[in-house]
Each structure stands twice: as C-alpha cells, then as structure tokens.
PDB file of C-alpha atoms in Angstrom:
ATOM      1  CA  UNK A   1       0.000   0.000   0.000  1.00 41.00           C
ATOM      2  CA  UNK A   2       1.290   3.154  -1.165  1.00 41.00           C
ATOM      3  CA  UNK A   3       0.912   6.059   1.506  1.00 39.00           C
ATOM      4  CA  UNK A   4       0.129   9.470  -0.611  1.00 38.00           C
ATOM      5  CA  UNK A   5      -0.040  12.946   0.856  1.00 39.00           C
ATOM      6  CA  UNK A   6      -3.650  14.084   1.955  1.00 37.00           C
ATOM      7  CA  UNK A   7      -4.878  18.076   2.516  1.00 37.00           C
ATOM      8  CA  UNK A   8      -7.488  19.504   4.267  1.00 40.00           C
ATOM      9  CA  UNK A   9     -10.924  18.938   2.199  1.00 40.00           C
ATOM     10  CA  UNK A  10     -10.932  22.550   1.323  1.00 43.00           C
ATOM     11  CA  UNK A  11      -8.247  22.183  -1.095  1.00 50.00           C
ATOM     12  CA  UNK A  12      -6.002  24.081   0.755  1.00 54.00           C
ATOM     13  CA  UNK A  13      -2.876  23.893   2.419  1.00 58.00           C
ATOM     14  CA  UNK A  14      -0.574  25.817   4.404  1.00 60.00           C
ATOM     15  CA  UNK A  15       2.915  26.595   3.143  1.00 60.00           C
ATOM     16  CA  UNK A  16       5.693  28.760   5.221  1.00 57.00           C
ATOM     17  CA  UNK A  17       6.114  31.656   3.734  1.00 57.00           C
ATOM     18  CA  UNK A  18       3.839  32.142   0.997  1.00 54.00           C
ATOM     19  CA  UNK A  19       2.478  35.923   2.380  1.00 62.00           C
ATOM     20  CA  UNK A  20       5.791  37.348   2.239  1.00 73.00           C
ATOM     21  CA  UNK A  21       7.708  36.082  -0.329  1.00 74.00           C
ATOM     22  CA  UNK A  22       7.450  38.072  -3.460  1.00 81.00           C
ATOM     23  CA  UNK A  23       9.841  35.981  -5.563  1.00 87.00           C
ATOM     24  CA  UNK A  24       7.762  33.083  -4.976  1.00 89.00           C
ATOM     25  CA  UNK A  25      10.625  30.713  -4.074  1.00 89.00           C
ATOM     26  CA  UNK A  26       8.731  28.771  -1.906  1.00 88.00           C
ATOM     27  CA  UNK A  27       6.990  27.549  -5.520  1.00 89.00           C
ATOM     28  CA  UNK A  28       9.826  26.073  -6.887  1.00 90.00           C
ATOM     29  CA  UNK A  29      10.829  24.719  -3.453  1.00 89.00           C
ATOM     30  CA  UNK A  30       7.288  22.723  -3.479  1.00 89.00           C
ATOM     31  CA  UNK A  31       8.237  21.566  -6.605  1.00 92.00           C
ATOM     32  CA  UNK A  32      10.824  22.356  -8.981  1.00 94.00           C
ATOM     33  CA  UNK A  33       9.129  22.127 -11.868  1.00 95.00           C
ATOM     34  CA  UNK A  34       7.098  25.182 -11.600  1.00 94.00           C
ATOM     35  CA  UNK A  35      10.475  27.438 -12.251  1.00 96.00           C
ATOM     36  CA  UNK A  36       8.202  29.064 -15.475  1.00 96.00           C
ATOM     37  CA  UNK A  37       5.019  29.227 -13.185  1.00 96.00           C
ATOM     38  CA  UNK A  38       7.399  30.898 -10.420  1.00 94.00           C
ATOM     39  CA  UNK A  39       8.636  33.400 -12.646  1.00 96.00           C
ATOM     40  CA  UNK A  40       5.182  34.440 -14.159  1.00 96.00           C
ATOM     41  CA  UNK A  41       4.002  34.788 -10.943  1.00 94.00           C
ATOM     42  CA  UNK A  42       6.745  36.840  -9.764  1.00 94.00           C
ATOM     43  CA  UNK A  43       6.930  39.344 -13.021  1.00 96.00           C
ATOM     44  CA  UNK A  44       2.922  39.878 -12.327  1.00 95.00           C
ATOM     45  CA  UNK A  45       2.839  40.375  -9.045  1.00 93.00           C
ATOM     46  CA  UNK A  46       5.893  43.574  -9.820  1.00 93.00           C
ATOM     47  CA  UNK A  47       2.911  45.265 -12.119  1.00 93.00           C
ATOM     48  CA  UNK A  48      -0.080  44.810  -9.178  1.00 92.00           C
ATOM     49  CA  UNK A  49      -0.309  48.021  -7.217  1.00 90.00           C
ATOM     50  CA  UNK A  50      -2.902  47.292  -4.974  1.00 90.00           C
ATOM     51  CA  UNK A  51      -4.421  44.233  -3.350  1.00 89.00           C
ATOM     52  CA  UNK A  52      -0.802  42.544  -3.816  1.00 90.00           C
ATOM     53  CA  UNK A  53      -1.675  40.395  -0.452  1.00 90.00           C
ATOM     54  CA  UNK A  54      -4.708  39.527  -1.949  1.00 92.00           C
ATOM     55  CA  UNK A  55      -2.979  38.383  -5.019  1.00 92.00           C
ATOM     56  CA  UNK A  56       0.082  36.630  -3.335  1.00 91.00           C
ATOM     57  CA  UNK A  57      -2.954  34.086  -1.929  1.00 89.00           C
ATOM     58  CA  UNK A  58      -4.319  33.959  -5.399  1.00 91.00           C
ATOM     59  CA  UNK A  59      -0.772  32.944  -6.818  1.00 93.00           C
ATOM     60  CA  UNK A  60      -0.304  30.770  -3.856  1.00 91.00           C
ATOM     61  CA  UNK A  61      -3.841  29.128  -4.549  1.00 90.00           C
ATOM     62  CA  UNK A  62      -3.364  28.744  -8.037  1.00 92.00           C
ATOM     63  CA  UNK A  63       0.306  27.496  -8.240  1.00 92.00           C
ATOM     64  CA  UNK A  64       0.618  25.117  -5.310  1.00 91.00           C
ATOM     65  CA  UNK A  65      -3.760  24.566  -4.420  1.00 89.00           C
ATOM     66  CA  UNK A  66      -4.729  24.336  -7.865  1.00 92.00           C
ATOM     67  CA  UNK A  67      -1.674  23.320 -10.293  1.00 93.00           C
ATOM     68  CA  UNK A  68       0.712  21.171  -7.827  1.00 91.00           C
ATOM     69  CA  UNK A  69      -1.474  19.384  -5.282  1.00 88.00           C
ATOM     70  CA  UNK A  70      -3.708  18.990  -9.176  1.00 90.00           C
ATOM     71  CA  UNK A  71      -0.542  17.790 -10.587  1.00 92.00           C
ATOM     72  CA  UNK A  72      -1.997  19.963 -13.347  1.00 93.00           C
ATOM     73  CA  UNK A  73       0.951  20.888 -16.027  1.00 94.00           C
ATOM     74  CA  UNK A  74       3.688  22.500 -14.976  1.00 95.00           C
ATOM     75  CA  UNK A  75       4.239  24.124 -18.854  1.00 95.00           C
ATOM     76  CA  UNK A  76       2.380  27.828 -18.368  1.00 96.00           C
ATOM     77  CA  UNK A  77       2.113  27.425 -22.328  1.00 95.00           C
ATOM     78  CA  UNK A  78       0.187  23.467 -22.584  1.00 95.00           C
ATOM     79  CA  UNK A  79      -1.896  24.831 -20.256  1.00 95.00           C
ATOM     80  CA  UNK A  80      -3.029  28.129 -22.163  1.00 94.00           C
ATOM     81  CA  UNK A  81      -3.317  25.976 -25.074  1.00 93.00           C
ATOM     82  CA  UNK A  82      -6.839  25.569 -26.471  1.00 90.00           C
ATOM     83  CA  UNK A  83      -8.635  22.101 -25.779  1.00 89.00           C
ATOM     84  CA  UNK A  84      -6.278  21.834 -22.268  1.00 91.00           C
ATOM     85  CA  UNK A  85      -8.788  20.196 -19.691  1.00 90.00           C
ATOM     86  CA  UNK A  86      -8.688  21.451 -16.349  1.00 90.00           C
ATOM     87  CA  UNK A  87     -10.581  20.782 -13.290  1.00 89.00           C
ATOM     88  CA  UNK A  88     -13.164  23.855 -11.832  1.00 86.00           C
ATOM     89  CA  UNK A  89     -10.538  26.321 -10.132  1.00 86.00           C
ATOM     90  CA  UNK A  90     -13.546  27.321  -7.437  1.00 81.00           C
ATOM     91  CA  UNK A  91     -14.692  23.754  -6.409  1.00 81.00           C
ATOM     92  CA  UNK A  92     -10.841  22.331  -6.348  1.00 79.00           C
ATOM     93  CA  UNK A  93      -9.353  25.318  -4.787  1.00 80.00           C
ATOM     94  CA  UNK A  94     -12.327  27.475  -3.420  1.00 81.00           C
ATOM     95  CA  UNK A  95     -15.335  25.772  -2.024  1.00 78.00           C
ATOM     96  CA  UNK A  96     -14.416  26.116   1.758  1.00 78.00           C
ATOM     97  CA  UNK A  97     -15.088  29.869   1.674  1.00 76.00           C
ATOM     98  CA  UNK A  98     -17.984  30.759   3.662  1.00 77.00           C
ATOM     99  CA  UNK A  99     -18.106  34.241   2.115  1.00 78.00           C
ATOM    100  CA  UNK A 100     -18.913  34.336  -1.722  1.00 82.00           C
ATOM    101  CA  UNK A 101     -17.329  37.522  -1.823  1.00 83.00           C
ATOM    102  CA  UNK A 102     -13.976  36.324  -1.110  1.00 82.00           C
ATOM    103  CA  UNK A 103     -13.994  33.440  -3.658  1.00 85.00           C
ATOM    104  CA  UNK A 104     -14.508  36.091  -6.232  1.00 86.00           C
ATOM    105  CA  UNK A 105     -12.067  38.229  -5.040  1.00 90.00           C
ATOM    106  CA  UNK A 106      -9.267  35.413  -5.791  1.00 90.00           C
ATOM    107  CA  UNK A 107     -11.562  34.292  -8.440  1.00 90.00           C
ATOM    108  CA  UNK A 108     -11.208  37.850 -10.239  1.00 90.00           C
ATOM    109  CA  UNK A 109      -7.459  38.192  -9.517  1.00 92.00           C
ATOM    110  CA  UNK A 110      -6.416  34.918 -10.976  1.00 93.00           C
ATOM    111  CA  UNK A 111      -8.354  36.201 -14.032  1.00 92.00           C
ATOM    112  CA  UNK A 112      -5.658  39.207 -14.220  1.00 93.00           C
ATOM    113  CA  UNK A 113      -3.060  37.320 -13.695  1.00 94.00           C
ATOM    114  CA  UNK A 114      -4.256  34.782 -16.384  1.00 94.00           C
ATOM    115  CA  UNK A 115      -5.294  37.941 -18.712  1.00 92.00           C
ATOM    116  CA  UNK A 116      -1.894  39.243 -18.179  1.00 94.00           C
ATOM    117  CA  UNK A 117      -0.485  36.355 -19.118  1.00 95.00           C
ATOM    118  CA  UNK A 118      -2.389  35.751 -22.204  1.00 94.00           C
ATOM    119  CA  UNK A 119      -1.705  39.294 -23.251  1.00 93.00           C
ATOM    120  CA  UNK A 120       1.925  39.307 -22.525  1.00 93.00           C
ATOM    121  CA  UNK A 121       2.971  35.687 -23.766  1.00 94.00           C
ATOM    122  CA  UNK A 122       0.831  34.240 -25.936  1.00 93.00           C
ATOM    123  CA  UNK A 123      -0.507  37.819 -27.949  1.00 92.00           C
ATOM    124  CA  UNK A 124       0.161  38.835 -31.477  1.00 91.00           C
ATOM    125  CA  UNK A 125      -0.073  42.289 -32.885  1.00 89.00           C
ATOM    126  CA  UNK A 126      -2.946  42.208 -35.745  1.00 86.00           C
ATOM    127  CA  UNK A 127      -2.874  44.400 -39.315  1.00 86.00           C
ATOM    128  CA  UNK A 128      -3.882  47.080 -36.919  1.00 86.00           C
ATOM    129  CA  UNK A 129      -1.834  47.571 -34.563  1.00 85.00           C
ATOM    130  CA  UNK A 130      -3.597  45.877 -31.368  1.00 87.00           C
ATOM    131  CA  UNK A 131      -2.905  42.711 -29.792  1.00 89.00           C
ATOM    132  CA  UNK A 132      -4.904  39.625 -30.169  1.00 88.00           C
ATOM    133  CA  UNK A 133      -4.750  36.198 -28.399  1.00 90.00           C
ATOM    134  CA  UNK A 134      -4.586  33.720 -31.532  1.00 90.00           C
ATOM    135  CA  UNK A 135      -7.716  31.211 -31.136  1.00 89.00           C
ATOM    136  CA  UNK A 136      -5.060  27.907 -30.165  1.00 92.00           C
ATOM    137  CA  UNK A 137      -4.305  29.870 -27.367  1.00 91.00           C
ATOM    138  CA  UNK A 138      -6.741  30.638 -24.069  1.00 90.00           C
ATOM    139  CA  UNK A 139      -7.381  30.455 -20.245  1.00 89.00           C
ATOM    140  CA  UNK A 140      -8.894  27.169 -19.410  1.00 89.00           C
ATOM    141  CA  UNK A 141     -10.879  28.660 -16.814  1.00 84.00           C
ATOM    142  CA  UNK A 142     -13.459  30.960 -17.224  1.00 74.00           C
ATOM    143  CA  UNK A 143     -12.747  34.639 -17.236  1.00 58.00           C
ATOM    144  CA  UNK A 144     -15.961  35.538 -16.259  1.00 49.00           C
ATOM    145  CA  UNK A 145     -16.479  35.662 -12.838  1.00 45.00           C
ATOM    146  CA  UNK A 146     -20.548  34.726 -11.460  1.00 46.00           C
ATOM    147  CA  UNK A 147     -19.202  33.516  -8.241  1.00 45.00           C
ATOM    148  CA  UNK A 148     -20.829  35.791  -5.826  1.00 46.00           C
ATOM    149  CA  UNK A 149     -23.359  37.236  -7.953  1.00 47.00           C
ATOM    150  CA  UNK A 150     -26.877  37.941  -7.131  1.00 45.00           C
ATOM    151  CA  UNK A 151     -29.215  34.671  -7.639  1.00 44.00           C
ATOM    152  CA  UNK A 152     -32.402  35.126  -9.400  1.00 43.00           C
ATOM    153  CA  UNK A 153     -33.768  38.253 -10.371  1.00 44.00           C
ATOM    154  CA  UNK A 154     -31.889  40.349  -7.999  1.00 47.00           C
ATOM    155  CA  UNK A 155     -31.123  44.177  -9.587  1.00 52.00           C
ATOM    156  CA  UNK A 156     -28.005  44.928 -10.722  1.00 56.00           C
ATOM    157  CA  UNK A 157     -28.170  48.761 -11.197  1.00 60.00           C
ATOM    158  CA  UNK A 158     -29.898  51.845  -9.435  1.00 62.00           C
ATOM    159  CA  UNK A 159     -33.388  52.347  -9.911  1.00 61.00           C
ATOM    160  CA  UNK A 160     -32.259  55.810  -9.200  1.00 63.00           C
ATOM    161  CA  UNK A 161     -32.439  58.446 -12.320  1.00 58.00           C
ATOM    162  CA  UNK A 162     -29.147  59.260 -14.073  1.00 68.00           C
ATOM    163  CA  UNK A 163     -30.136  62.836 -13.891  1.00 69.00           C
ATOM    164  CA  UNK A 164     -32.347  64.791 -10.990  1.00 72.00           C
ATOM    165  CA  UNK A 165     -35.631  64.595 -11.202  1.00 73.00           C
ATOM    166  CA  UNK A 166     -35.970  68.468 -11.501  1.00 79.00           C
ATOM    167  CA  UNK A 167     -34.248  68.400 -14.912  1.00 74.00           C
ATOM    168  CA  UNK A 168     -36.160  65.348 -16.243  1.00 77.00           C
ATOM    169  CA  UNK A 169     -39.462  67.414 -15.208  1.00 80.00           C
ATOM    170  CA  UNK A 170     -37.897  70.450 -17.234  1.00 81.00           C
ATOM    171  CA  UNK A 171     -36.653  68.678 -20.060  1.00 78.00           C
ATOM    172  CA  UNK A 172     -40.075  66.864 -20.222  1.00 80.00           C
ATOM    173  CA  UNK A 173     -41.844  69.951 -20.326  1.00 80.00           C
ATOM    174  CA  UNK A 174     -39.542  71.579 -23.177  1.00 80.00           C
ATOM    175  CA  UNK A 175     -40.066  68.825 -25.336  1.00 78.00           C
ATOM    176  CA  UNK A 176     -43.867  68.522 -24.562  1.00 78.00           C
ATOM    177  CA  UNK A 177     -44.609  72.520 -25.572  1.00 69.00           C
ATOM    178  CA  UNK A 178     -41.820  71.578 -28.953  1.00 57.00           C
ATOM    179  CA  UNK A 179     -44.841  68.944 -30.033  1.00 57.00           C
ATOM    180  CA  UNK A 180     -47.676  71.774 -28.968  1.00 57.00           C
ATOM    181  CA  UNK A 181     -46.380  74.068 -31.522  1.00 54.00           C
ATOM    182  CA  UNK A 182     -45.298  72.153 -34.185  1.00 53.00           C
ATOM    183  CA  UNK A 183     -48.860  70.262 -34.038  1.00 52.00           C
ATOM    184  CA  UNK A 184     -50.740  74.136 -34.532  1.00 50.00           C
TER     185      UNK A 184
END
C-alpha cells in the first residue's frame, strides 16, 4: 500500500512563507518544476499596485492549491493551449469559503493574472496595430467571474435616475410645448 499525501478537504494547504515572499521561491521549493510558473508569478505580481496580499494568496492558490497538489501541467504554455482540460478552479481550490465575496475576489485576480499572461505571452499584434490572443491559445478557466453574484432576479443597477428629477421634469416639459407648436 502506497501512503500518498492528503490536505485539508478545502483544497487548501498551508505553506511557510507564501504571504511574504514576493519571488515566490517557496513555488519552486514545493516543486521544482514550476520554475516558469514561479517566474510568471513573480513578473505579475511587480505590475499589481494594490491588493498585492490579496494576489500573493491567489498565486499561492493557483500554483501550489490548484496546479501542484492537481498535478496539473507544470508548462504555463500546454496549459493556455486551447482544448487543455482542467478541473473547476472554485470547487478544487475554493469551495471552503464561507463568504462568496472572497472566492470572487481570488476568483477575479487569478483572471488578471491569467489575462496578463495571455496578453503578454501568448498575444500577437494584428494588421492594426492591437494585440490579439490567436484562437489555439486561451485560459482554461473561465474569465468571467458569477461567483458571488446575485441569484435570481436580484437588480443589478440603481433604480435611481441618471439625472435629478428636476431636470427630467424640465426637459419633459420643453419637449412637450416643442410637439404643442409644431402640431398648430
């Protein structure tokens, strides 16, 4: 009987130093492997100006929660490439939250740092002038983030007016007396 490692049910584990160490060492220390992971990571995380705690756990989810403990591919560009399979980053890596909120938070970040990637890497520059992500090339997970959305006909904008009401009334009554004398 082989014995194999086993994690909390959340999908998450605890690894010493992971919310201080910008370089990300402690990646590559997990694994080797993940040098090219490691090194995204760290050249994102030099562009994020706020929130950078907030995405150190999102790298540290991804990377060692998500592609690691997943044994997921440790080549950033087989696992951009189209038609990669991938298991849901929220139920493997997420689900323990109690908060919705705070999945979507990390949910949302991972989605820059996989944007950023996507733009950076695997981009070309069309007839135009502006960069494009080729079609063999995009994020296995969705970019779109629902988690923590309202459920079931809940409003998502003000039922406030744009403008105040006195203008609307004014407005309303300019246009009304434009019809009065164009109808006489």
């Amino acid at each position: 009987m082989t014995s194999r490692k086993t994690y909390p049910k959340s999908g998450h584990r605890r690894v010493r130093g992971s919310t201080r160490d910008i370089e990300l060492r402690y990646v590559t220390e997990l694994d080797p492997e993940m040098e090219n992971w490691r090194a995204l990571g760290t050249e994102w995380l030099a562009t994020v100006s706020k929130g950078k705690a907030l995405a150190m756990t999102t790298l540290k989810r991804f990377m060692v929660d998500y592609l690691v403990d997943g044994n997921l591919t440790r080549n950033p560009e087989e696992f951009f490439r189209a038609g990669y399979l991938v298991p849901c980053f929220h139920l493997t890596c997420l689900t323990h939250f109690s908060n919705p909120s705070d999945a979507s938070r990390i949910m949302s970040m991972l989605n820059r740092f996989l944007g950023y990637i996507l733009d950076n890497y695997f981009s070309v520059e069309d007839d135009i002038g502006r960069r494009i992500v080729p079609s063999e090339f995009c994020s296995p997970l969705p970019l779109i983030d629902t988690i923590g959305a309202p459920q079931g006909g809940g409003r998502q904008e003000s039922d406030k007016n744009v403008l105040p009401y006195i203008f609307i009334k004014e407005l309303r009554e300019l246009l009304c007396q434009g019809r009065r004398t164009r109808k006489s």
